[in-house]
């Protein structure tokens, strides 16, 4: 087998492969002999058909099959021989495909980039330090109570925070418009659910009252036919209900699965969940900074095939997430290319760090991570056992741990500054970078 390789770009290779005719004929004859043992030809018993008849009837098909298999086999033999690492399937173009002659074809494909991860000391990391204070737990209890607010009917005028049950009919220039009317709608005043001015105009109404209000649709309203126009809504108030926060009692604690320990037991459980959230938030923010730093310090050219594969995965995920009667390939690739490229580059960089520092998943950390995830469930022991019985789940956890070890490796070499902040600042999402 003769092989020559030409580099047509930084990552693209054009490989010419020549396969001797003797190897081709050996493969063709092997297939014809297999066919002869099972072929059914009128006038002959199975297995007794002359080879000349078999060749006449089946040689073309056997040759096509042999050539296809030989191209696949010799391609992988050639890339191993040339120490190439293809990043996707090759585009194959036959140069010589004639019977009785050597097979020659050209395979064009991309290879994985070869690089070394550098620039660790140029990466600046701000690592947040925070604790869960008693006041943070108090705030969380207030949030949980508000999330479980009940509304009870009152006979007074409506205030911000009250819930109204209303019927309304909207018109523009005296004509009703699509989506402008409803019956029995529940609306909490001050929630911002309706267009600006709608809820403000209902402060002070009472049950049984009818009020005409004139809010204006925003200039950037999604329905362009309504954008910027002033509407007239006739609103009938069916009821006014005031918010009632639940008491911190056993009934309330039971909503969260806490059946004993009273208020102190509930506070302890809330604190434990907040501390877990805090650890995860700090870890996530550090990881994002590490990954951004690795990307900035290591510009890597990536194969188009890998980006294309990742775009397709993101398309499938988008369809699964949002549903609808749409096929993944109907979504424009441009929507996903930037995210796909980032994922592919980071995947290559992380894999190279693992290779450079000979990292392997720390099984103690694997166990620790599983136990932490399991602690959020009522029967954590069963969750831990379930993980250890599922190889796929275990491999996913090991991948997460290995990525954490990559982050730790970078932190040992990066410029890390610790910053003390409040619990709220530590757990709030990082701000997206502003566009130029």
PDB file of C-alpha atoms in Angstrom, residues 65-363:
ATOM      1  CA  UNK A  65     -18.483  -4.364  -1.967  1.00  0.00           C
ATOM      2  CA  UNK A  66     -14.789  -5.250  -1.810  1.00  0.00           C
ATOM      3  CA  UNK A  67     -13.712  -1.792  -3.001  1.00  0.00           C
ATOM      4  CA  UNK A  68     -15.940  -0.062  -0.446  1.00  0.00           C
ATOM      5  CA  UNK A  69     -14.588  -2.203   2.387  1.00  0.00           C
ATOM      6  CA  UNK A  70     -10.994  -1.788   1.184  1.00  0.00           C
ATOM      7  CA  UNK A  71     -11.266   2.004   1.087  1.00  0.00           C
ATOM      8  CA  UNK A  72     -12.543   2.010   4.661  1.00  0.00           C
ATOM      9  CA  UNK A  73      -9.918  -0.456   5.900  1.00  0.00           C
ATOM     10  CA  UNK A  74      -6.952   1.082   4.069  1.00  0.00           C
ATOM     11  CA  UNK A  75      -7.921   4.605   5.123  1.00  0.00           C
ATOM     12  CA  UNK A  76      -7.579   3.693   8.789  1.00  0.00           C
ATOM     13  CA  UNK A  77      -4.408   1.686   8.120  1.00  0.00           C
ATOM     14  CA  UNK A  78      -2.952   4.734   6.364  1.00  0.00           C
ATOM     15  CA  UNK A  79      -3.805   7.272   9.104  1.00  0.00           C
ATOM     16  CA  UNK A  80      -2.280   4.950  11.722  1.00  0.00           C
ATOM     17  CA  UNK A  81       0.840   4.553   9.577  1.00  0.00           C
ATOM     18  CA  UNK A  82       1.102   8.328   9.063  1.00  0.00           C
ATOM     19  CA  UNK A  83       0.298   9.054  12.727  1.00  0.00           C
ATOM     20  CA  UNK A  84      -2.664  11.243  11.788  1.00  0.00           C
ATOM     21  CA  UNK A  85      -5.679  11.896  14.037  1.00  0.00           C
ATOM     22  CA  UNK A  86      -8.775  12.507  11.841  1.00  0.00           C
ATOM     23  CA  UNK A  87     -11.405  14.827  13.290  1.00  0.00           C
ATOM     24  CA  UNK A  88     -14.212  13.540  11.098  1.00  0.00           C
ATOM     25  CA  UNK A  89     -15.137  11.270   8.217  1.00  0.00           C
ATOM     26  CA  UNK A  90     -13.087  11.768   5.034  1.00  0.00           C
ATOM     27  CA  UNK A  91     -14.364  12.896   1.642  1.00  0.00           C
ATOM     28  CA  UNK A  92     -13.177  10.151  -0.724  1.00  0.00           C
ATOM     29  CA  UNK A  93     -12.491  10.738  -4.416  1.00  0.00           C
ATOM     30  CA  UNK A  94     -11.427   7.751  -6.574  1.00  0.00           C
ATOM     31  CA  UNK A  95      -8.552   8.418  -8.979  1.00  0.00           C
ATOM     32  CA  UNK A  96      -8.145   4.942 -10.459  1.00  0.00           C
ATOM     33  CA  UNK A  97     -11.000   2.482 -10.148  1.00  0.00           C
ATOM     34  CA  UNK A  98     -10.456   0.175 -13.159  1.00  0.00           C
ATOM     35  CA  UNK A  99     -10.665  -3.594 -13.066  1.00  0.00           C
ATOM     36  CA  UNK A 100      -7.296  -5.295 -13.220  1.00  0.00           C
ATOM     37  CA  UNK A 101      -5.433  -2.191 -12.000  1.00  0.00           C
ATOM     38  CA  UNK A 102      -4.315  -0.863  -8.640  1.00  0.00           C
ATOM     39  CA  UNK A 103      -6.938   1.101  -6.725  1.00  0.00           C
ATOM     40  CA  UNK A 104      -5.973   4.715  -6.069  1.00  0.00           C
ATOM     41  CA  UNK A 105      -8.101   7.221  -4.171  1.00  0.00           C
ATOM     42  CA  UNK A 106      -7.747  10.573  -2.447  1.00  0.00           C
ATOM     43  CA  UNK A 107      -9.158  11.108   1.051  1.00  0.00           C
ATOM     44  CA  UNK A 108      -9.560  14.697   2.251  1.00  0.00           C
ATOM     45  CA  UNK A 109     -10.144  15.225   5.959  1.00  0.00           C
ATOM     46  CA  UNK A 110      -9.353  17.425   8.943  1.00  0.00           C
ATOM     47  CA  UNK A 111      -7.105  16.443  11.830  1.00  0.00           C
ATOM     48  CA  UNK A 112      -7.204  17.415  15.483  1.00  0.00           C
ATOM     49  CA  UNK A 113      -4.916  20.363  16.226  1.00  0.00           C
ATOM     50  CA  UNK A 114      -1.668  19.642  18.035  1.00  0.00           C
ATOM     51  CA  UNK A 115      -0.853  22.221  20.694  1.00  0.00           C
ATOM     52  CA  UNK A 116       0.347  22.676  24.240  1.00  0.00           C
ATOM     53  CA  UNK A 117      -1.740  24.589  26.772  1.00  0.00           C
ATOM     54  CA  UNK A 118       0.214  27.606  28.036  1.00  0.00           C
ATOM     55  CA  UNK A 119      -0.312  30.985  29.686  1.00  0.00           C
ATOM     56  CA  UNK A 120      -1.512  29.696  33.067  1.00  0.00           C
ATOM     57  CA  UNK A 121       0.217  32.535  34.930  1.00  0.00           C
ATOM     58  CA  UNK A 122      -1.596  35.123  32.792  1.00  0.00           C
ATOM     59  CA  UNK A 123      -5.003  33.977  34.003  1.00  0.00           C
ATOM     60  CA  UNK A 124      -6.497  36.235  36.710  1.00  0.00           C
ATOM     61  CA  UNK A 125      -9.089  34.648  38.991  1.00  0.00           C
ATOM     62  CA  UNK A 126     -11.227  36.399  41.594  1.00  0.00           C
ATOM     63  CA  UNK A 127     -12.333  33.722  44.069  1.00  0.00           C
ATOM     64  CA  UNK A 128     -15.274  34.788  46.245  1.00  0.00           C
ATOM     65  CA  UNK A 129     -15.340  34.045  49.970  1.00  0.00           C
ATOM     66  CA  UNK A 130     -18.682  34.098  51.813  1.00  0.00           C
ATOM     67  CA  UNK A 131     -20.585  32.531  54.698  1.00  0.00           C
ATOM     68  CA  UNK A 132     -24.276  31.960  55.372  1.00  0.00           C
ATOM     69  CA  UNK A 133     -25.171  34.375  58.194  1.00  0.00           C
ATOM     70  CA  UNK A 134     -28.248  34.139  60.421  1.00  0.00           C
ATOM     71  CA  UNK A 135     -29.649  37.177  58.627  1.00  0.00           C
ATOM     72  CA  UNK A 136     -29.280  35.324  55.304  1.00  0.00           C
ATOM     73  CA  UNK A 137     -31.323  32.446  56.707  1.00  0.00           C
ATOM     74  CA  UNK A 138     -33.944  34.957  57.941  1.00  0.00           C
ATOM     75  CA  UNK A 139     -34.160  36.448  54.439  1.00  0.00           C
ATOM     76  CA  UNK A 140     -34.546  32.990  52.912  1.00  0.00           C
ATOM     77  CA  UNK A 141     -37.381  32.160  55.316  1.00  0.00           C
ATOM     78  CA  UNK A 142     -39.127  35.359  54.212  1.00  0.00           C
ATOM     79  CA  UNK A 143     -38.672  34.381  50.553  1.00  0.00           C
ATOM     80  CA  UNK A 144     -40.084  30.898  51.186  1.00  0.00           C
ATOM     81  CA  UNK A 145     -43.078  32.376  52.991  1.00  0.00           C
ATOM     82  CA  UNK A 146     -43.746  34.832  50.125  1.00  0.00           C
ATOM     83  CA  UNK A 147     -43.492  32.003  47.602  1.00  0.00           C
ATOM     84  CA  UNK A 148     -46.289  30.260  49.503  1.00  0.00           C
ATOM     85  CA  UNK A 149     -48.488  33.332  49.926  1.00  0.00           C
ATOM     86  CA  UNK A 150     -52.222  32.749  50.065  1.00  0.00           C
ATOM     87  CA  UNK A 151     -54.795  35.379  49.106  1.00  0.00           C
ATOM     88  CA  UNK A 152     -57.967  36.023  51.107  1.00  0.00           C
ATOM     89  CA  UNK A 153     -60.866  38.203  49.953  1.00  0.00           C
ATOM     90  CA  UNK A 154     -61.129  41.663  51.575  1.00  0.00           C
ATOM     91  CA  UNK A 155     -63.764  44.420  51.446  1.00  0.00           C
ATOM     92  CA  UNK A 156     -61.347  47.338  51.146  1.00  0.00           C
ATOM     93  CA  UNK A 157     -59.818  49.234  48.230  1.00  0.00           C
ATOM     94  CA  UNK A 158     -57.045  47.402  46.368  1.00  0.00           C
ATOM     95  CA  UNK A 159     -53.401  48.090  47.177  1.00  0.00           C
ATOM     96  CA  UNK A 160     -50.155  47.073  45.497  1.00  0.00           C
ATOM     97  CA  UNK A 161     -49.540  43.428  46.319  1.00  0.00           C
ATOM     98  CA  UNK A 162     -53.250  42.559  46.359  1.00  0.00           C
ATOM     99  CA  UNK A 163     -54.654  40.031  43.914  1.00  0.00           C
ATOM    100  CA  UNK A 164     -57.592  41.060  41.721  1.00  0.00           C
ATOM    101  CA  UNK A 165     -59.926  38.812  39.798  1.00  0.00           C
ATOM    102  CA  UNK A 166     -60.974  40.838  36.757  1.00  0.00           C
ATOM    103  CA  UNK A 167     -62.785  40.776  33.447  1.00  0.00           C
ATOM    104  CA  UNK A 168     -61.601  43.269  30.835  1.00  0.00           C
ATOM    105  CA  UNK A 169     -62.309  44.355  27.281  1.00  0.00           C
ATOM    106  CA  UNK A 170     -59.688  46.333  25.370  1.00  0.00           C
ATOM    107  CA  UNK A 171     -60.332  48.616  22.393  1.00  0.00           C
ATOM    108  CA  UNK A 172     -58.257  50.876  20.151  1.00  0.00           C
ATOM    109  CA  UNK A 173     -60.111  53.627  18.306  1.00  0.00           C
ATOM    110  CA  UNK A 174     -63.339  51.994  19.442  1.00  0.00           C
ATOM    111  CA  UNK A 175     -62.488  48.591  17.938  1.00  0.00           C
ATOM    112  CA  UNK A 176     -61.740  45.474  19.997  1.00  0.00           C
ATOM    113  CA  UNK A 177     -58.365  43.879  19.167  1.00  0.00           C
ATOM    114  CA  UNK A 178     -57.082  40.296  19.333  1.00  0.00           C
ATOM    115  CA  UNK A 179     -55.859  39.308  22.787  1.00  0.00           C
ATOM    116  CA  UNK A 180     -57.309  42.438  24.377  1.00  0.00           C
ATOM    117  CA  UNK A 181     -60.123  40.799  26.332  1.00  0.00           C
ATOM    118  CA  UNK A 182     -60.324  38.153  29.058  1.00  0.00           C
ATOM    119  CA  UNK A 183     -62.564  36.909  31.865  1.00  0.00           C
ATOM    120  CA  UNK A 184     -61.653  35.732  35.363  1.00  0.00           C
ATOM    121  CA  UNK A 185     -58.014  36.806  35.121  1.00  0.00           C
ATOM    122  CA  UNK A 186     -56.023  36.756  38.368  1.00  0.00           C
ATOM    123  CA  UNK A 187     -53.717  39.776  38.572  1.00  0.00           C
ATOM    124  CA  UNK A 188     -51.380  40.774  41.418  1.00  0.00           C
ATOM    125  CA  UNK A 189     -51.005  44.545  41.414  1.00  0.00           C
ATOM    126  CA  UNK A 190     -47.374  45.586  41.083  1.00  0.00           C
ATOM    127  CA  UNK A 191     -46.323  42.299  39.462  1.00  0.00           C
ATOM    128  CA  UNK A 192     -45.563  43.990  36.126  1.00  0.00           C
ATOM    129  CA  UNK A 193     -47.466  41.308  34.264  1.00  0.00           C
ATOM    130  CA  UNK A 194     -49.558  43.778  32.225  1.00  0.00           C
ATOM    131  CA  UNK A 195     -48.426  46.673  30.021  1.00  0.00           C
ATOM    132  CA  UNK A 196     -47.152  49.805  31.836  1.00  0.00           C
ATOM    133  CA  UNK A 197     -49.934  51.819  33.431  1.00  0.00           C
ATOM    134  CA  UNK A 198     -52.509  49.018  33.492  1.00  0.00           C
ATOM    135  CA  UNK A 199     -51.885  47.834  37.051  1.00  0.00           C
ATOM    136  CA  UNK A 200     -51.198  51.319  38.452  1.00  0.00           C
ATOM    137  CA  UNK A 201     -54.599  52.447  37.203  1.00  0.00           C
ATOM    138  CA  UNK A 202     -56.343  49.722  39.230  1.00  0.00           C
ATOM    139  CA  UNK A 203     -54.885  50.682  42.610  1.00  0.00           C
ATOM    140  CA  UNK A 204     -57.829  51.754  44.765  1.00  0.00           C
ATOM    141  CA  UNK A 205     -60.563  49.754  43.003  1.00  0.00           C
ATOM    142  CA  UNK A 206     -63.064  47.714  45.018  1.00  0.00           C
ATOM    143  CA  UNK A 207     -64.896  44.462  44.337  1.00  0.00           C
ATOM    144  CA  UNK A 208     -67.858  45.038  42.009  1.00  0.00           C
ATOM    145  CA  UNK A 209     -66.412  48.247  40.550  1.00  0.00           C
ATOM    146  CA  UNK A 210     -66.057  48.923  36.826  1.00  0.00           C
ATOM    147  CA  UNK A 211     -63.199  51.190  35.789  1.00  0.00           C
ATOM    148  CA  UNK A 212     -62.123  52.491  32.375  1.00  0.00           C
ATOM    149  CA  UNK A 213     -58.349  52.896  32.012  1.00  0.00           C
ATOM    150  CA  UNK A 214     -56.136  54.133  29.148  1.00  0.00           C
ATOM    151  CA  UNK A 215     -52.631  52.588  29.206  1.00  0.00           C
ATOM    152  CA  UNK A 216     -50.255  52.902  26.250  1.00  0.00           C
ATOM    153  CA  UNK A 217     -48.470  49.979  24.642  1.00  0.00           C
ATOM    154  CA  UNK A 218     -44.649  50.322  24.657  1.00  0.00           C
ATOM    155  CA  UNK A 219     -42.963  51.438  21.432  1.00  0.00           C
ATOM    156  CA  UNK A 220     -41.036  48.139  21.353  1.00  0.00           C
ATOM    157  CA  UNK A 221     -44.101  45.965  21.994  1.00  0.00           C
ATOM    158  CA  UNK A 222     -43.819  42.584  20.263  1.00  0.00           C
ATOM    159  CA  UNK A 223     -47.098  43.070  18.376  1.00  0.00           C
ATOM    160  CA  UNK A 224     -46.164  45.885  15.982  1.00  0.00           C
ATOM    161  CA  UNK A 225     -49.844  46.632  15.259  1.00  0.00           C
ATOM    162  CA  UNK A 226     -50.263  47.687  18.903  1.00  0.00           C
ATOM    163  CA  UNK A 227     -46.831  49.219  19.600  1.00  0.00           C
ATOM    164  CA  UNK A 228     -47.037  52.829  20.777  1.00  0.00           C
ATOM    165  CA  UNK A 229     -50.849  52.968  20.704  1.00  0.00           C
ATOM    166  CA  UNK A 230     -53.091  54.015  23.587  1.00  0.00           C
ATOM    167  CA  UNK A 231     -55.875  51.557  24.376  1.00  0.00           C
ATOM    168  CA  UNK A 232     -59.108  51.842  26.324  1.00  0.00           C
ATOM    169  CA  UNK A 233     -59.750  48.965  28.729  1.00  0.00           C
ATOM    170  CA  UNK A 234     -63.061  48.520  30.514  1.00  0.00           C
ATOM    171  CA  UNK A 235     -62.182  46.538  33.632  1.00  0.00           C
ATOM    172  CA  UNK A 236     -64.735  44.838  35.911  1.00  0.00           C
ATOM    173  CA  UNK A 237     -63.346  43.891  39.334  1.00  0.00           C
ATOM    174  CA  UNK A 238     -64.823  40.606  40.561  1.00  0.00           C
ATOM    175  CA  UNK A 239     -62.862  40.419  43.815  1.00  0.00           C
ATOM    176  CA  UNK A 240     -59.989  41.931  45.787  1.00  0.00           C
ATOM    177  CA  UNK A 241     -57.802  39.583  47.864  1.00  0.00           C
ATOM    178  CA  UNK A 242     -55.007  40.505  50.256  1.00  0.00           C
ATOM    179  CA  UNK A 243     -51.816  38.442  50.628  1.00  0.00           C
ATOM    180  CA  UNK A 244     -51.519  36.301  53.758  1.00  0.00           C
ATOM    181  CA  UNK A 245     -48.041  35.001  54.598  1.00  0.00           C
ATOM    182  CA  UNK A 246     -48.037  31.492  56.123  1.00  0.00           C
ATOM    183  CA  UNK A 247     -46.914  31.081  59.718  1.00  0.00           C
ATOM    184  CA  UNK A 248     -43.605  29.371  60.460  1.00  0.00           C
ATOM    185  CA  UNK A 249     -45.233  26.277  61.932  1.00  0.00           C
ATOM    186  CA  UNK A 250     -45.210  22.493  61.493  1.00  0.00           C
ATOM    187  CA  UNK A 251     -47.745  22.699  58.658  1.00  0.00           C
ATOM    188  CA  UNK A 252     -45.452  25.071  56.742  1.00  0.00           C
ATOM    189  CA  UNK A 253     -42.316  22.996  57.476  1.00  0.00           C
ATOM    190  CA  UNK A 254     -44.070  19.869  56.167  1.00  0.00           C
ATOM    191  CA  UNK A 255     -44.390  21.523  52.738  1.00  0.00           C
ATOM    192  CA  UNK A 256     -40.600  21.129  52.489  1.00  0.00           C
ATOM    193  CA  UNK A 257     -40.461  17.595  53.858  1.00  0.00           C
ATOM    194  CA  UNK A 258     -39.421  18.629  57.390  1.00  0.00           C
ATOM    195  CA  UNK A 259     -41.615  16.699  59.826  1.00  0.00           C
ATOM    196  CA  UNK A 260     -39.713  17.110  63.066  1.00  0.00           C
ATOM    197  CA  UNK A 261     -37.323  19.509  64.784  1.00  0.00           C
ATOM    198  CA  UNK A 262     -39.636  22.532  64.674  1.00  0.00           C
ATOM    199  CA  UNK A 263     -38.295  25.937  63.681  1.00  0.00           C
ATOM    200  CA  UNK A 264     -34.684  25.140  64.609  1.00  0.00           C
ATOM    201  CA  UNK A 265     -34.741  21.951  62.569  1.00  0.00           C
ATOM    202  CA  UNK A 266     -36.225  23.827  59.611  1.00  0.00           C
ATOM    203  CA  UNK A 267     -33.641  26.621  59.880  1.00  0.00           C
ATOM    204  CA  UNK A 268     -30.863  24.009  60.013  1.00  0.00           C
ATOM    205  CA  UNK A 269     -32.164  22.351  56.829  1.00  0.00           C
ATOM    206  CA  UNK A 270     -32.515  25.695  55.058  1.00  0.00           C
ATOM    207  CA  UNK A 271     -28.972  26.678  56.109  1.00  0.00           C
ATOM    208  CA  UNK A 272     -27.603  23.372  54.814  1.00  0.00           C
ATOM    209  CA  UNK A 273     -29.252  23.917  51.418  1.00  0.00           C
ATOM    210  CA  UNK A 274     -27.992  27.507  51.284  1.00  0.00           C
ATOM    211  CA  UNK A 275     -24.444  26.409  52.097  1.00  0.00           C
ATOM    212  CA  UNK A 276     -24.609  23.822  49.320  1.00  0.00           C
ATOM    213  CA  UNK A 277     -25.889  26.474  46.903  1.00  0.00           C
ATOM    214  CA  UNK A 278     -23.108  28.829  48.030  1.00  0.00           C
ATOM    215  CA  UNK A 279     -20.375  26.236  47.413  1.00  0.00           C
ATOM    216  CA  UNK A 280     -21.760  25.444  43.977  1.00  0.00           C
ATOM    217  CA  UNK A 281     -22.089  29.134  43.031  1.00  0.00           C
ATOM    218  CA  UNK A 282     -18.503  29.958  44.048  1.00  0.00           C
ATOM    219  CA  UNK A 283     -17.183  26.853  42.315  1.00  0.00           C
ATOM    220  CA  UNK A 284     -19.133  27.682  39.144  1.00  0.00           C
ATOM    221  CA  UNK A 285     -17.880  31.284  39.016  1.00  0.00           C
ATOM    222  CA  UNK A 286     -14.276  30.189  39.514  1.00  0.00           C
ATOM    223  CA  UNK A 287     -14.650  27.535  36.818  1.00  0.00           C
ATOM    224  CA  UNK A 288     -16.096  30.052  34.336  1.00  0.00           C
ATOM    225  CA  UNK A 289     -13.163  32.402  34.948  1.00  0.00           C
ATOM    226  CA  UNK A 290     -10.691  29.539  34.500  1.00  0.00           C
ATOM    227  CA  UNK A 291     -12.294  28.471  31.223  1.00  0.00           C
ATOM    228  CA  UNK A 292     -12.423  32.058  29.935  1.00  0.00           C
ATOM    229  CA  UNK A 293      -8.762  32.449  30.876  1.00  0.00           C
ATOM    230  CA  UNK A 294      -7.737  29.244  29.121  1.00  0.00           C
ATOM    231  CA  UNK A 295      -9.591  30.341  25.986  1.00  0.00           C
ATOM    232  CA  UNK A 296      -7.963  33.777  25.982  1.00  0.00           C
ATOM    233  CA  UNK A 297      -4.461  32.375  26.543  1.00  0.00           C
ATOM    234  CA  UNK A 298      -4.771  29.538  24.013  1.00  0.00           C
ATOM    235  CA  UNK A 299      -6.292  30.507  20.655  1.00  0.00           C
ATOM    236  CA  UNK A 300      -6.812  27.165  18.927  1.00  0.00           C
ATOM    237  CA  UNK A 301      -7.927  26.561  15.343  1.00  0.00           C
ATOM    238  CA  UNK A 302     -10.560  23.827  15.405  1.00  0.00           C
ATOM    239  CA  UNK A 303     -11.814  21.440  12.729  1.00  0.00           C
ATOM    240  CA  UNK A 304     -15.008  22.545  10.987  1.00  0.00           C
ATOM    241  CA  UNK A 305     -16.296  18.975  11.291  1.00  0.00           C
ATOM    242  CA  UNK A 306     -16.222  19.156  15.093  1.00  0.00           C
ATOM    243  CA  UNK A 307     -18.028  22.495  15.115  1.00  0.00           C
ATOM    244  CA  UNK A 308     -20.635  21.105  12.720  1.00  0.00           C
ATOM    245  CA  UNK A 309     -21.225  18.086  14.954  1.00  0.00           C
ATOM    246  CA  UNK A 310     -21.602  20.340  18.011  1.00  0.00           C
ATOM    247  CA  UNK A 311     -24.003  22.643  16.142  1.00  0.00           C
ATOM    248  CA  UNK A 312     -26.166  19.610  15.379  1.00  0.00           C
ATOM    249  CA  UNK A 313     -26.142  18.571  19.043  1.00  0.00           C
ATOM    250  CA  UNK A 314     -27.197  22.072  20.093  1.00  0.00           C
ATOM    251  CA  UNK A 315     -29.979  22.046  17.498  1.00  0.00           C
ATOM    252  CA  UNK A 316     -31.345  18.792  18.915  1.00  0.00           C
ATOM    253  CA  UNK A 317     -31.144  20.170  22.467  1.00  0.00           C
ATOM    254  CA  UNK A 318     -33.021  23.324  21.414  1.00  0.00           C
ATOM    255  CA  UNK A 319     -35.827  21.304  19.842  1.00  0.00           C
ATOM    256  CA  UNK A 320     -36.061  19.072  22.916  1.00  0.00           C
ATOM    257  CA  UNK A 321     -36.163  22.108  25.207  1.00  0.00           C
ATOM    258  CA  UNK A 322     -38.659  24.256  23.328  1.00  0.00           C
ATOM    259  CA  UNK A 323     -40.637  21.589  21.482  1.00  0.00           C
ATOM    260  CA  UNK A 324     -42.838  22.536  18.576  1.00  0.00           C
ATOM    261  CA  UNK A 325     -43.247  20.948  15.175  1.00  0.00           C
ATOM    262  CA  UNK A 326     -39.767  21.702  13.941  1.00  0.00           C
ATOM    263  CA  UNK A 327     -36.867  19.514  12.912  1.00  0.00           C
ATOM    264  CA  UNK A 328     -33.360  20.244  14.253  1.00  0.00           C
ATOM    265  CA  UNK A 329     -31.914  20.865  10.778  1.00  0.00           C
ATOM    266  CA  UNK A 330     -34.525  23.585  10.186  1.00  0.00           C
ATOM    267  CA  UNK A 331     -32.855  25.771  12.812  1.00  0.00           C
ATOM    268  CA  UNK A 332     -30.184  28.074  11.282  1.00  0.00           C
ATOM    269  CA  UNK A 333     -26.663  26.851  12.057  1.00  0.00           C
ATOM    270  CA  UNK A 334     -25.571  30.465  12.645  1.00  0.00           C
ATOM    271  CA  UNK A 335     -27.627  30.561  15.847  1.00  0.00           C
ATOM    272  CA  UNK A 336     -25.356  27.975  17.425  1.00  0.00           C
ATOM    273  CA  UNK A 337     -21.946  28.396  15.784  1.00  0.00           C
ATOM    274  CA  UNK A 338     -20.394  30.681  18.407  1.00  0.00           C
ATOM    275  CA  UNK A 339     -21.513  28.495  21.317  1.00  0.00           C
ATOM    276  CA  UNK A 340     -20.486  25.349  19.428  1.00  0.00           C
ATOM    277  CA  UNK A 341     -16.995  26.712  18.719  1.00  0.00           C
ATOM    278  CA  UNK A 342     -16.517  27.667  22.381  1.00  0.00           C
ATOM    279  CA  UNK A 343     -17.552  24.185  23.500  1.00  0.00           C
ATOM    280  CA  UNK A 344     -15.274  22.455  21.000  1.00  0.00           C
ATOM    281  CA  UNK A 345     -12.242  24.632  21.809  1.00  0.00           C
ATOM    282  CA  UNK A 346     -12.733  24.203  25.555  1.00  0.00           C
ATOM    283  CA  UNK A 347     -13.146  20.461  25.122  1.00  0.00           C
ATOM    284  CA  UNK A 348      -9.821  20.269  23.265  1.00  0.00           C
ATOM    285  CA  UNK A 349      -8.043  22.513  25.793  1.00  0.00           C
ATOM    286  CA  UNK A 350      -9.380  20.597  28.816  1.00  0.00           C
ATOM    287  CA  UNK A 351      -8.411  17.280  27.216  1.00  0.00           C
ATOM    288  CA  UNK A 352      -4.906  18.607  26.573  1.00  0.00           C
ATOM    289  CA  UNK A 353      -4.529  19.786  30.192  1.00  0.00           C
ATOM    290  CA  UNK A 354      -5.587  16.298  31.336  1.00  0.00           C
ATOM    291  CA  UNK A 355      -2.943  14.829  29.032  1.00  0.00           C
ATOM    292  CA  UNK A 356      -0.180  17.305  29.942  1.00  0.00           C
ATOM    293  CA  UNK A 357      -0.581  16.775  33.676  1.00  0.00           C
ATOM    294  CA  UNK A 358      -1.571  13.085  33.471  1.00  0.00           C
ATOM    295  CA  UNK A 359      -4.780  13.694  35.423  1.00  0.00           C
ATOM    296  CA  UNK A 360      -7.103  10.847  36.388  1.00  0.00           C
ATOM    297  CA  UNK A 361     -10.441  11.081  38.249  1.00  0.00           C
ATOM    298  CA  UNK A 362      -9.936  11.078  42.022  1.00  0.00           C
ATOM    299  CA  UNK A 363     -12.320   8.354  43.223  1.00  0.00           C
TER     300      UNK A 363
END
